[in-house]
XYZ file of C-alpha atoms in Angstrom:
605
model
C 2.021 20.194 22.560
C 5.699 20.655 22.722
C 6.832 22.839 20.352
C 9.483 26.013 20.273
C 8.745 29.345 21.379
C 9.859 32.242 18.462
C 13.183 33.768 18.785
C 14.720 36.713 17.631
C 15.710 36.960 14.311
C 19.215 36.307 13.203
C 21.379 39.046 12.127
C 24.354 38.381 9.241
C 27.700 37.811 11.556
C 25.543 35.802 13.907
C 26.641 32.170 14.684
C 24.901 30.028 12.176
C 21.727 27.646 13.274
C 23.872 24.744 13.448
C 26.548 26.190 16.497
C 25.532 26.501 20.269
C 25.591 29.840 20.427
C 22.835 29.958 17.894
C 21.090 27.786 20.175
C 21.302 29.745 23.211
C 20.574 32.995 21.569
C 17.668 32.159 19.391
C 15.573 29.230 20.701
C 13.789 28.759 23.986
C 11.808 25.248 24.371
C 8.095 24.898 26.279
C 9.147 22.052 28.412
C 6.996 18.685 28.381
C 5.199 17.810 31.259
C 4.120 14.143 29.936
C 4.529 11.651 32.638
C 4.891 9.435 30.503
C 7.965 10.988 28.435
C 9.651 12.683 31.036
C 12.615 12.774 28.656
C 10.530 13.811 25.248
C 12.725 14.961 22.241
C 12.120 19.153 21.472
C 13.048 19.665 18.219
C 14.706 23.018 17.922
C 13.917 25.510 14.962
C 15.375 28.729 15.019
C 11.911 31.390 14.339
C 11.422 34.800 13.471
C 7.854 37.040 13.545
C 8.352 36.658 10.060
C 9.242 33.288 9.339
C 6.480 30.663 11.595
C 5.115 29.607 8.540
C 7.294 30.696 5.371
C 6.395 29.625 1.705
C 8.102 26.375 0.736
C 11.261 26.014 -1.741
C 10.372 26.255 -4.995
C 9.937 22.857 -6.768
C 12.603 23.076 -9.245
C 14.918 23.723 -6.387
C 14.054 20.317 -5.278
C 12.430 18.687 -8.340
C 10.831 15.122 -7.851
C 13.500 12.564 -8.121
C 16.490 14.997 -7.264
C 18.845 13.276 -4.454
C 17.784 16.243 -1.742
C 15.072 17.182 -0.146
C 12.148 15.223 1.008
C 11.111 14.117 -2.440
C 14.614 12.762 -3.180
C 14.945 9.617 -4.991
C 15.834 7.939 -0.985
C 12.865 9.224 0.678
C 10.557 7.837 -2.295
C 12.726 4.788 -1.353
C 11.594 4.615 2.060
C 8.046 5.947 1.598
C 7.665 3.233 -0.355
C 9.191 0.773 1.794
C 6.815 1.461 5.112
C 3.639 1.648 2.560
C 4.461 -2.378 1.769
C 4.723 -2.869 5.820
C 1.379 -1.539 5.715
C -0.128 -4.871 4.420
C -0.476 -7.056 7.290
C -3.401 -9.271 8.932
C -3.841 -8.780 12.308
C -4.341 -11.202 15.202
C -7.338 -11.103 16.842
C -6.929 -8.524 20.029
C -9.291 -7.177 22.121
C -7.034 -3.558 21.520
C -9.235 -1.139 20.409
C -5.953 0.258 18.600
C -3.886 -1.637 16.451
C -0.843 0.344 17.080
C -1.178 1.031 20.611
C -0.698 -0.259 24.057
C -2.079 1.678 27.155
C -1.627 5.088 25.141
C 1.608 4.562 23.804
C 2.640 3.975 20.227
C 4.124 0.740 19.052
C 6.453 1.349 16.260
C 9.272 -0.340 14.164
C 12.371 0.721 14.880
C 13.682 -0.416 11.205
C 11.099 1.197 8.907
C 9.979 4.136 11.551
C 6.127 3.166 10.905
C 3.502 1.897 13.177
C 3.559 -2.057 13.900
C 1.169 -4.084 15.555
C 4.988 -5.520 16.960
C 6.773 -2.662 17.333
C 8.398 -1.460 20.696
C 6.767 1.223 22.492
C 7.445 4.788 21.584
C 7.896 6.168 25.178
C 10.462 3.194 26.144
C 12.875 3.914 23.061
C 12.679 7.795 23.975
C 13.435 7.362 27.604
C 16.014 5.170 27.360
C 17.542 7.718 24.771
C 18.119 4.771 22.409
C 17.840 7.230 19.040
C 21.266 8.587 17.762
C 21.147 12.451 17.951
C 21.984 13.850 14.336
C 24.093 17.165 14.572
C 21.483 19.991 13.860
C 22.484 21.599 10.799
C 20.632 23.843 7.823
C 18.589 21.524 5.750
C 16.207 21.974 2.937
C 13.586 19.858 4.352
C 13.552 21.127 7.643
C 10.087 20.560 9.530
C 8.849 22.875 12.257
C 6.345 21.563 14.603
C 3.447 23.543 15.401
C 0.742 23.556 18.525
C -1.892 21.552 15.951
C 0.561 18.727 15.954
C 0.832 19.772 12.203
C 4.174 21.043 10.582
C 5.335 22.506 7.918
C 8.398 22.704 5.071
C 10.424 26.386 6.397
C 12.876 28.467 4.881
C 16.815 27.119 5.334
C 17.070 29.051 8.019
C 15.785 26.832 10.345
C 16.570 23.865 11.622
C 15.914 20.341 12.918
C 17.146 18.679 15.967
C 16.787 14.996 13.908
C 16.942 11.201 15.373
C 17.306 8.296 14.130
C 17.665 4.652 15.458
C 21.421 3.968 14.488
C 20.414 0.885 12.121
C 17.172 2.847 10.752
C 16.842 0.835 7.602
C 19.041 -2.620 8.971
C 17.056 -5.914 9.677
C 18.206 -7.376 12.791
C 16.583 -10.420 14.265
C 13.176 -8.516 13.933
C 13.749 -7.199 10.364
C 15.411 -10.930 9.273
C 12.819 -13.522 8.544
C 15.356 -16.704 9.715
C 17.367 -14.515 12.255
C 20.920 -12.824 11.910
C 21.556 -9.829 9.951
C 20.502 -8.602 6.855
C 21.818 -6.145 4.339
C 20.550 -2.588 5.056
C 20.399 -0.981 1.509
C 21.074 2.179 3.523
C 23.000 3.610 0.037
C 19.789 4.126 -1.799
C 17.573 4.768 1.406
C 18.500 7.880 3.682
C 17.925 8.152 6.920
C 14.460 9.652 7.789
C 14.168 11.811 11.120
C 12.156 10.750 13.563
C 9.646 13.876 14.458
C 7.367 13.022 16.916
C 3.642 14.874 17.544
C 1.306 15.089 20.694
C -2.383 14.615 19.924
C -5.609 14.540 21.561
C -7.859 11.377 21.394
C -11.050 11.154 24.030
C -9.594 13.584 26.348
C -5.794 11.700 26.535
C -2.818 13.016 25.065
C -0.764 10.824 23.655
C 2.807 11.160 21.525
C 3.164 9.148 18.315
C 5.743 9.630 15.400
C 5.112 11.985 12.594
C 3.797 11.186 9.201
C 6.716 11.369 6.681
C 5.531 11.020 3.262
C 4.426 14.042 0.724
C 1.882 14.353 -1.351
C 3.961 12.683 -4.781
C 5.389 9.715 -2.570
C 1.675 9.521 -1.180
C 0.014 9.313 -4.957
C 2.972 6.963 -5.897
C 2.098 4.233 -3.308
C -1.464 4.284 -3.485
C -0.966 3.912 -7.155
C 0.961 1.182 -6.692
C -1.555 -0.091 -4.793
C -4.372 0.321 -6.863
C -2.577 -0.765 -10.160
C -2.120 -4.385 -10.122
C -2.886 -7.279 -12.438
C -6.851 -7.258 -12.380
C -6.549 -5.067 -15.097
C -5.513 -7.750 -17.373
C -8.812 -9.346 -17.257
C -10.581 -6.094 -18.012
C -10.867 -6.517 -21.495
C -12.980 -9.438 -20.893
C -15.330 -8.002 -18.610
C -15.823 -5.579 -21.321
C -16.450 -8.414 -23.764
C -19.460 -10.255 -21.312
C -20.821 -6.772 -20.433
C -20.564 -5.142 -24.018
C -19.914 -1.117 -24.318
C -23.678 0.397 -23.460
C -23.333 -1.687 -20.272
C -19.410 -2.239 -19.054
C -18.147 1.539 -19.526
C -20.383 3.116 -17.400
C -20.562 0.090 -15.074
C -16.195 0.810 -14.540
C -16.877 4.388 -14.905
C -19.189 3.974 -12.174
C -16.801 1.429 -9.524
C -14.134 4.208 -9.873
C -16.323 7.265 -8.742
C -18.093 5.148 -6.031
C -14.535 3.455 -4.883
C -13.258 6.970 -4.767
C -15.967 8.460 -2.418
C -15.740 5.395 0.190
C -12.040 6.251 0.049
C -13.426 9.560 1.061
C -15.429 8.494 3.943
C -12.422 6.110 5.518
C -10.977 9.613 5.565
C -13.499 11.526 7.258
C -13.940 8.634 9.793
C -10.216 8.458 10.905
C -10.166 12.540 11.298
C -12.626 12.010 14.196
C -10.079 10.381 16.491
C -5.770 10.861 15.233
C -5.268 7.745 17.200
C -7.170 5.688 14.382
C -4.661 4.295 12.290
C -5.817 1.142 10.332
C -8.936 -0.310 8.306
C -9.018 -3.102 11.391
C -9.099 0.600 14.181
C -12.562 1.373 12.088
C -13.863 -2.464 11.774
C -13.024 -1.930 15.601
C -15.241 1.359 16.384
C -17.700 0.220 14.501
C -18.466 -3.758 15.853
C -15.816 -4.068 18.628
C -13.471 -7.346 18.752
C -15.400 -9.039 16.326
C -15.118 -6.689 13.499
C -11.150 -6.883 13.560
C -11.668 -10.447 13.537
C -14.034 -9.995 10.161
C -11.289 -7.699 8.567
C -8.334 -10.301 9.441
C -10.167 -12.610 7.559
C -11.268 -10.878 4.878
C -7.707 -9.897 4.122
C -6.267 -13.458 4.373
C -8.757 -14.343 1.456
C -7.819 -11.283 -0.417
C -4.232 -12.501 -0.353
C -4.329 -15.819 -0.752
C -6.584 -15.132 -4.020
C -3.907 -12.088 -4.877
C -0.947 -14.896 -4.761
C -2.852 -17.860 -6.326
C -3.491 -15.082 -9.673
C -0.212 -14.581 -9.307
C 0.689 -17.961 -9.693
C -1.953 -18.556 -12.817
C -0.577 -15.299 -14.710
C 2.854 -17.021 -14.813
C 1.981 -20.665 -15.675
C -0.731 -19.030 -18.148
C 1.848 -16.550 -20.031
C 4.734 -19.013 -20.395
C 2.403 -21.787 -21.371
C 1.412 -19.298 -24.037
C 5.163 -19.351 -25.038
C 6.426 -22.535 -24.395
C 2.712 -24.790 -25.091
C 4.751 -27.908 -25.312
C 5.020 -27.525 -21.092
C 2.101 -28.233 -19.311
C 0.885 -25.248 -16.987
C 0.997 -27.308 -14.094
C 4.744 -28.161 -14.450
C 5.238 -23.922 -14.911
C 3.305 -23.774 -11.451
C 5.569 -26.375 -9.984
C 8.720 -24.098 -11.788
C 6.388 -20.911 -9.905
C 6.990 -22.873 -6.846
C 10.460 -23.218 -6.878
C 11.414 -19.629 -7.964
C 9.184 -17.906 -5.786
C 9.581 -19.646 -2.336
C 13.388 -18.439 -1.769
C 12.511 -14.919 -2.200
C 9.933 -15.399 1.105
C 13.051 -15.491 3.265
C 14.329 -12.367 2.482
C 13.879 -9.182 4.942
C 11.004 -6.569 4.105
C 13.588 -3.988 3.007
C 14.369 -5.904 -0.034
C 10.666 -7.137 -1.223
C 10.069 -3.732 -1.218
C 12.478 -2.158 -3.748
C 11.850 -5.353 -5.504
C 8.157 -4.939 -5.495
C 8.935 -1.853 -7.402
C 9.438 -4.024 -10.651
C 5.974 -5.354 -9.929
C 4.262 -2.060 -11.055
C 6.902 -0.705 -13.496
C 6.550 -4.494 -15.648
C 2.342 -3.853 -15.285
C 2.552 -0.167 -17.091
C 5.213 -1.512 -19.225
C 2.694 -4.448 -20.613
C 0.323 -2.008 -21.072
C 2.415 0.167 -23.535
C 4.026 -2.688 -25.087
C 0.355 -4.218 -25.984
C -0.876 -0.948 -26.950
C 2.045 -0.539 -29.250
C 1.412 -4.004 -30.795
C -1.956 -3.248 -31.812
C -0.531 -0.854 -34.806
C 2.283 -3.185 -35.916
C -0.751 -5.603 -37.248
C -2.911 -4.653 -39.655
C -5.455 -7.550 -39.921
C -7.863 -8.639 -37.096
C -7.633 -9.785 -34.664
C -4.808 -8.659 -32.823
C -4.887 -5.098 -34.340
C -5.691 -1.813 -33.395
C -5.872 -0.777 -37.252
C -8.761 -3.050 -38.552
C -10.719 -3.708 -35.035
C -12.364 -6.731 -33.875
C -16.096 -7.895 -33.861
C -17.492 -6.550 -30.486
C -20.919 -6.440 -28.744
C -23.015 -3.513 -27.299
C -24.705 -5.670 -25.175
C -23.699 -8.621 -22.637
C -24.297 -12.173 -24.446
C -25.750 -13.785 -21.524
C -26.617 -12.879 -18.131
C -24.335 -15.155 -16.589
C -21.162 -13.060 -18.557
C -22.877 -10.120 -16.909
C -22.977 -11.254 -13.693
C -19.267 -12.379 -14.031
C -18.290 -9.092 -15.221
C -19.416 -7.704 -12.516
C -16.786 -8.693 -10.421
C -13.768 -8.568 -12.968
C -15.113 -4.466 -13.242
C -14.964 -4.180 -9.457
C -11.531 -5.706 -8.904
C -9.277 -2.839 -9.710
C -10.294 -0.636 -7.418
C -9.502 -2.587 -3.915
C -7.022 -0.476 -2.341
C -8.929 0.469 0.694
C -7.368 -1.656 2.945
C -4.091 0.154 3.072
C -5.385 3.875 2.153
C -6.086 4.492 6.155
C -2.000 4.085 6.868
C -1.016 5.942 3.720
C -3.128 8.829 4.834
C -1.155 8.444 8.404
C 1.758 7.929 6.640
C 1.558 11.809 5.146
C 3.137 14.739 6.491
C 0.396 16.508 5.463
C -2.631 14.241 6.432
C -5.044 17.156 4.891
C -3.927 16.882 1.093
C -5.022 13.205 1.443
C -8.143 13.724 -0.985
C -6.360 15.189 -3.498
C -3.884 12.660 -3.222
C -7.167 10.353 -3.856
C -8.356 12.876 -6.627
C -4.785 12.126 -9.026
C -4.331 8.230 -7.894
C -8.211 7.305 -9.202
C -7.511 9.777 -12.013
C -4.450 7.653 -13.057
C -5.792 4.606 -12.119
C -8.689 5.056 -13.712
C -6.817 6.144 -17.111
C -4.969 3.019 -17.161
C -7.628 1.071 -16.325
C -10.040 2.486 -18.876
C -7.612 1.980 -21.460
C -6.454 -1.427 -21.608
C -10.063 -2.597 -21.269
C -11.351 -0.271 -24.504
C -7.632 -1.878 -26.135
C -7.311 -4.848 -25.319
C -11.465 -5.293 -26.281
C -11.016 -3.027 -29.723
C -8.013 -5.950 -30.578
C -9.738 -9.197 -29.827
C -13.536 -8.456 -29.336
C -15.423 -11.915 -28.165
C -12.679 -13.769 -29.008
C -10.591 -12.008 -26.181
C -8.737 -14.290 -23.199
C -9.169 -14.372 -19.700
C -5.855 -12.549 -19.763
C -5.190 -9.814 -22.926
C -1.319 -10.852 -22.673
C -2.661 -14.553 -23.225
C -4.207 -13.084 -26.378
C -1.567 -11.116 -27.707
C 1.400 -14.410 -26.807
C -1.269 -16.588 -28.884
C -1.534 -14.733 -31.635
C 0.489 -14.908 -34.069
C 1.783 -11.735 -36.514
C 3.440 -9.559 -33.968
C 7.501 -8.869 -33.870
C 9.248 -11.395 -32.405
C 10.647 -9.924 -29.729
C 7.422 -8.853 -28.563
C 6.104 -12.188 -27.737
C 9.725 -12.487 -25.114
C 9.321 -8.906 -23.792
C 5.548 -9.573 -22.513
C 6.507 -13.098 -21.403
C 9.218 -11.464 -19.096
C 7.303 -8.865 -17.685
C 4.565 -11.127 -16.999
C 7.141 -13.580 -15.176
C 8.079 -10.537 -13.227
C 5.273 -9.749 -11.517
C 4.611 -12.910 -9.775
C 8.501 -12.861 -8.910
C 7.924 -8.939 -7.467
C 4.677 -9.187 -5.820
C 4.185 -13.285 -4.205
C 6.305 -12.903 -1.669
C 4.640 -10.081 -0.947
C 1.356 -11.269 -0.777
C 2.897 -14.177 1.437
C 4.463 -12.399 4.094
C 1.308 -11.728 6.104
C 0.071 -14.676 6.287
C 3.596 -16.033 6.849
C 3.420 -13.823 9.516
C 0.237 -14.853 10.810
C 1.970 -18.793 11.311
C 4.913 -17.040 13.392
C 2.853 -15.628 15.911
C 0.931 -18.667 16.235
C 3.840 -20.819 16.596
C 5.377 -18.199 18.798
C 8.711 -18.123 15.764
C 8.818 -14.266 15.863
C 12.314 -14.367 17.188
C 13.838 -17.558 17.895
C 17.298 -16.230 17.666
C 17.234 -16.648 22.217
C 17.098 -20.179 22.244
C 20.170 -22.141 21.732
C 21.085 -25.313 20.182
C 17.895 -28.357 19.735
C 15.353 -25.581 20.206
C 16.862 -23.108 17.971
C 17.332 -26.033 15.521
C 13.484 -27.178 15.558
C 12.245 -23.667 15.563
C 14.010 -22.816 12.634
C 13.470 -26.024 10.849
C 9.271 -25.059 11.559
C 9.816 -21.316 10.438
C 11.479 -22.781 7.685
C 8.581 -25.189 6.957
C 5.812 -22.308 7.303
C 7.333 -20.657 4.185
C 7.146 -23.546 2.271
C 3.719 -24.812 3.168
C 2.875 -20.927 1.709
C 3.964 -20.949 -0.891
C 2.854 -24.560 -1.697
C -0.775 -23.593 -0.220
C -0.902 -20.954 -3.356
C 0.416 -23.546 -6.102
C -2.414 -26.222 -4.601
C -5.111 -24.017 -4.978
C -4.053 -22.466 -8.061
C -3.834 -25.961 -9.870
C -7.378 -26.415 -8.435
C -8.706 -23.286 -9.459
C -6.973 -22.249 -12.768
C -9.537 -19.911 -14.624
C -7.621 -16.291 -13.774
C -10.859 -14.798 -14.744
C -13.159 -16.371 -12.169
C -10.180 -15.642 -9.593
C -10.119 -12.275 -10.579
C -14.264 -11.866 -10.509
C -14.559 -13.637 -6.681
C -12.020 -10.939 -6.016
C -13.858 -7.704 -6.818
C -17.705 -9.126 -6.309
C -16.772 -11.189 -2.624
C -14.023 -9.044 -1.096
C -13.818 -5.634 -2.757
C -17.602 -4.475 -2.639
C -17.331 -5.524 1.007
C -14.181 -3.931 1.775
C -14.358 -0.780 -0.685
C -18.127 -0.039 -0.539
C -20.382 -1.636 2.067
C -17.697 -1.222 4.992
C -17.149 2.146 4.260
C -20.733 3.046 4.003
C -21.124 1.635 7.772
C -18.225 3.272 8.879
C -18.996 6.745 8.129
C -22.700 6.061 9.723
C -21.335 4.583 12.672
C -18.168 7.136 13.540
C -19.421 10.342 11.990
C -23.050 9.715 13.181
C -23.275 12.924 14.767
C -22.392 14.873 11.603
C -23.447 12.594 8.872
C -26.873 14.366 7.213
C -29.997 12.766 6.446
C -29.205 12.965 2.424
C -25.522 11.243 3.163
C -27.513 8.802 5.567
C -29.801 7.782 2.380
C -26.858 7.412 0.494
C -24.692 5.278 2.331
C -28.192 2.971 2.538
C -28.464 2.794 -0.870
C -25.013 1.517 -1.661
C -25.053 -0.804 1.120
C -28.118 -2.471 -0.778
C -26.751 -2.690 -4.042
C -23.373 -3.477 -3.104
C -24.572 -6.397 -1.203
C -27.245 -7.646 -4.267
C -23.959 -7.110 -6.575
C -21.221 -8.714 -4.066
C -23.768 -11.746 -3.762
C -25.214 -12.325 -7.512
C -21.495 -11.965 -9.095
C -19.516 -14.210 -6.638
C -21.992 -16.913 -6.930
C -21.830 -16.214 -11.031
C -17.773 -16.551 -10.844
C -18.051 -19.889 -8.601
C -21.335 -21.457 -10.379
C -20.476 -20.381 -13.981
């Protein structure tokens, strides 16, 4: 591990940490002996026998949201940013790593996270292509130790940083068409790049630091977890009734939680392990990454095509004398330009995705006490049921129950995404605790307002009923028009994506004249015939509920719960115990009878 050797302490009158005198006096570097990175970045920080591991700034000297430190308002920014990179689908590879080649990290250069695309990590260092920063006193300063772990030091110390000099610019990798896009570098700062040495199977290998904190952590996998399947929770509460659907969602958010768990414990047994597709790897070679590529093309071609119903549903609600296929058509045509844009953008677009979802649930909340009669009103409540009406509606519920709680694909990058992979669990602990609050609340709501009588969507309900302010009915139709806007391109990108690399349209800014012109005419094309793929099947499949229930009973059982389950048995089989064993057994069984009984209920029924 390369990592400074303590120095002597300085002494008031001493050059600062920033000078080269400081430098000479007060640090001495353990040289690298990687063959590989013959030219490997040390990153200075000036030690004393009483300062290796000092107690963090206070957090009011560097409160959440301040611009400084590492939970300024531009590192949230560009957390945020690399978590929506972390969506992709994979081509099939017969890698055992998705981010590696031959024991070196692949990495993009724009974002500073691990890409199945990126360049290799030793390449970039040995051909010096990062800008040296001027070391100088910082409030975030990182130290690294011999664990390959570091930790936030007194300001003091300091940080030899680099950066790539367009960090957060598109180029022709970060630019969808080609040429360059804007870099939005005023709201995002530049991140330093702190690279690690770790041991997998013997090999040490050097891969880039984890850069997110615990908040910025809990913020994305929120954002992950919170999405519009809770809209349809109110009536899977309706066809499972309250003795039945409360502890049925109680019980998807504590089992969801501990799979989370075990994805965690699995990807501490090797640091190389990066992605849900590295574990589908370990566990059933080639062919599992080949299972997980396509069970995350389904996820998000069902994820766009709700997106697509929500907004033809709530403006039909609003504007009836339109027909909700025309308002898919309008979907179409709003929604397809945004697929050109650069990653950097969706993201801090994307933001408006989550902020309008909370928002709805407030502004329906709200609504229930400015009617008094039912339904619609939180003062005189609906008729409701204790028990399901029919087994069908319980079966379907099943699935509507289950779909809030699919996050797993992404939580095995956000945890490699922390600085402090350790606090990942109770990172887990407050997301599901928020989630779960939300969650929990606009199903008891939204069922409370409407009862039986309650939509596939409870902003349907509220837009179609009639005794609310005015302004109420325009407020939810505009956040509900937002989130498709935020989140379909998005959802599209991957499987955009996937088309590129087939067609070989990755970067077609070398060719020149007819052959540029054709290949960007066909990238061109590819995000059309997207975006036209999710209108098609939403106009043939417009019940948001029965999307919504395929989703949690086909994909997120199988992705959240049985996966898991096989993972941990697989890749901790020499700690696992008998009782865990038993365990994991048992919700493989049920999981399956529940993922197979409640996606044939939401197709059949």
């Amino acid at each position: 591990m390369v990592s400074p050797v303590d120095g002597s302490p300085r002494v008031p009158g001493s050059p600062g940490p920033g000078s080269s005198a400081s430098r000479a006096q007060n640090i001495n570097y353990r040289e690298s002996h990687d063959s590989l990175h013959p030219n490997f970045i040390a990153i200075p920080v000036e030690r004393t026998p009483h300062s290796v591991r000092l107690r963090r700034d206070s957090l009011l000297h560097n409160p959440i949201g301040s611009f400084k430190g590492v939970n300024s308002l531009g590192r949230f920014a560009s957390s945020f940013s690399r978590a929506q990179s972390f969506r992709t689908i994979e081509p099939l590879s017969q890698h055992s790593r998705s981010y590696f080649r031959d024991n070196d990290e692949l990495f993009d250069r724009d974002t500073l996270a691990p890409s199945y695309h990126g360049q290799r990590l030793s390449t970039v260092v040995q051909r010096n292509e990062f800008e040296p920063l001027r070391p100088k006193p910082s409030n975030d300063s990182i130290a690294i130790d011999e664990q390959g772990d570091y930790d936030a030091i007194d300001d003091s110390s300091f940080v030899q940083s680099y950066r790539s000099p367009s960090v957060y610019s598109y180029g022709a990798t970060g630019n969808l068409i080609g040429g360059d896009a804007s870099s939005f570098t005023g709201f995002q700062e530049a991140t330093p790049l702190v690279l690690k040495k770790v041991e997998a199977k013997g090999k040490v290998v050097t891969v880039i630091a984890g850069q997110s904190t615990a908040p910025q952590t809990i913020f994305n996998s929120v954002n992950v977890l919170i999405g519009i399947g809770l809209l349809a929770l109110p009536l899977g509460l309706s066809h499972s009734g309250w003795l039945l659907g409360i502890p049925a969602l109680t019980l998807c958010a504590y089992l969801t939680f501990n799979s989370a768990e075990l994805l965690s414990r699995c990807m501490d047994t090797d640091p190389t392990l990066m992605t849900y597709s590295d574990l589908a790897y370990v566990t059933f070679g080639p062919k599992g990454r080949a299972l997980i590529s396509l069970l995350f093309s389904l996820d998000l071609m069902a994820s766009g095509v709700s997106l697509i119903v929500l907004f033809a549903d709530s403006l039909n609600a609003l504007f009836p004398s339109i027909s909700i296929i025309h308002f898919k058509v309008i979907a179409f045509l709003l929604l397809t330009p945004p697929s050109f844009l650069p990653l950097n953008i969706l993201s801090l677009v994307s933001l408006a995705g989550i902020t309008s979802t909370i928002g709805v649930v407030i502004v329906i909340f709200l609504c229930g006490f400015t009617k008094s009669t039912s339904p619609g009103s939180l003062i005189e409540f609906a008729t409701t049921n204790m028990f399901p009406n029919s087994i069908p509606d319980a079966l379907i519920a099943i699935g509507i129950l289950m779909a809030p709680f699919g996050g797993h694909a992404i939580f095995p990058n956000l945890k490699v995404d922390m600085r402090h992979p350790h606090k990942f669990k109770d990172c887990l602990k407050v997301t599901y605790s928020i989630t779960f609050l939300t969650d929990m609340s606009m199903a008891i709501i939204g069922f409370l307002m409407f009862g039986d009588a309650v939509k596939d969507e409870i902003t349907k309900s509220v837009l179609l009923t009639k005794g609310y302010p005015q302004f109420t009915y325009w407020l939810i139709c505009a956040l509900m028009a937002t989130v498709p806007f935020s989140k379909t391109p998005l959802n599209a990108r991957p499987i955009i994506s996937i088309f590129d690399m087939a067609l070989r349209l990755q970067d077609i800014t070398e060719f020149k004249g007819l052959a540029y012109g054709w290949r960007l005419t066909l990238k061109i094309s590819v995000r059309i015939f997207v975006n036209a793929l999710f209108v098609i099947i939403a106009i043939m499949f417009p019940a948001f509920d029965k999307i919504i229930a395929f989703m949690g009973a086909g994909l997120c059982f199988l992705l959240c719960l049985i996966l898991p389950a096989i993972f941990y048995m697989t890749i901790c089989k020499d700690t696992i115990t008998n009782r865990e064993r038993v365990e994991c057994w048992i919700i493989i069984v049920f999981s399956a009878i529940f993922s197979v009984v409640g996606t044939t209920a939401a197709i059949l029924y």
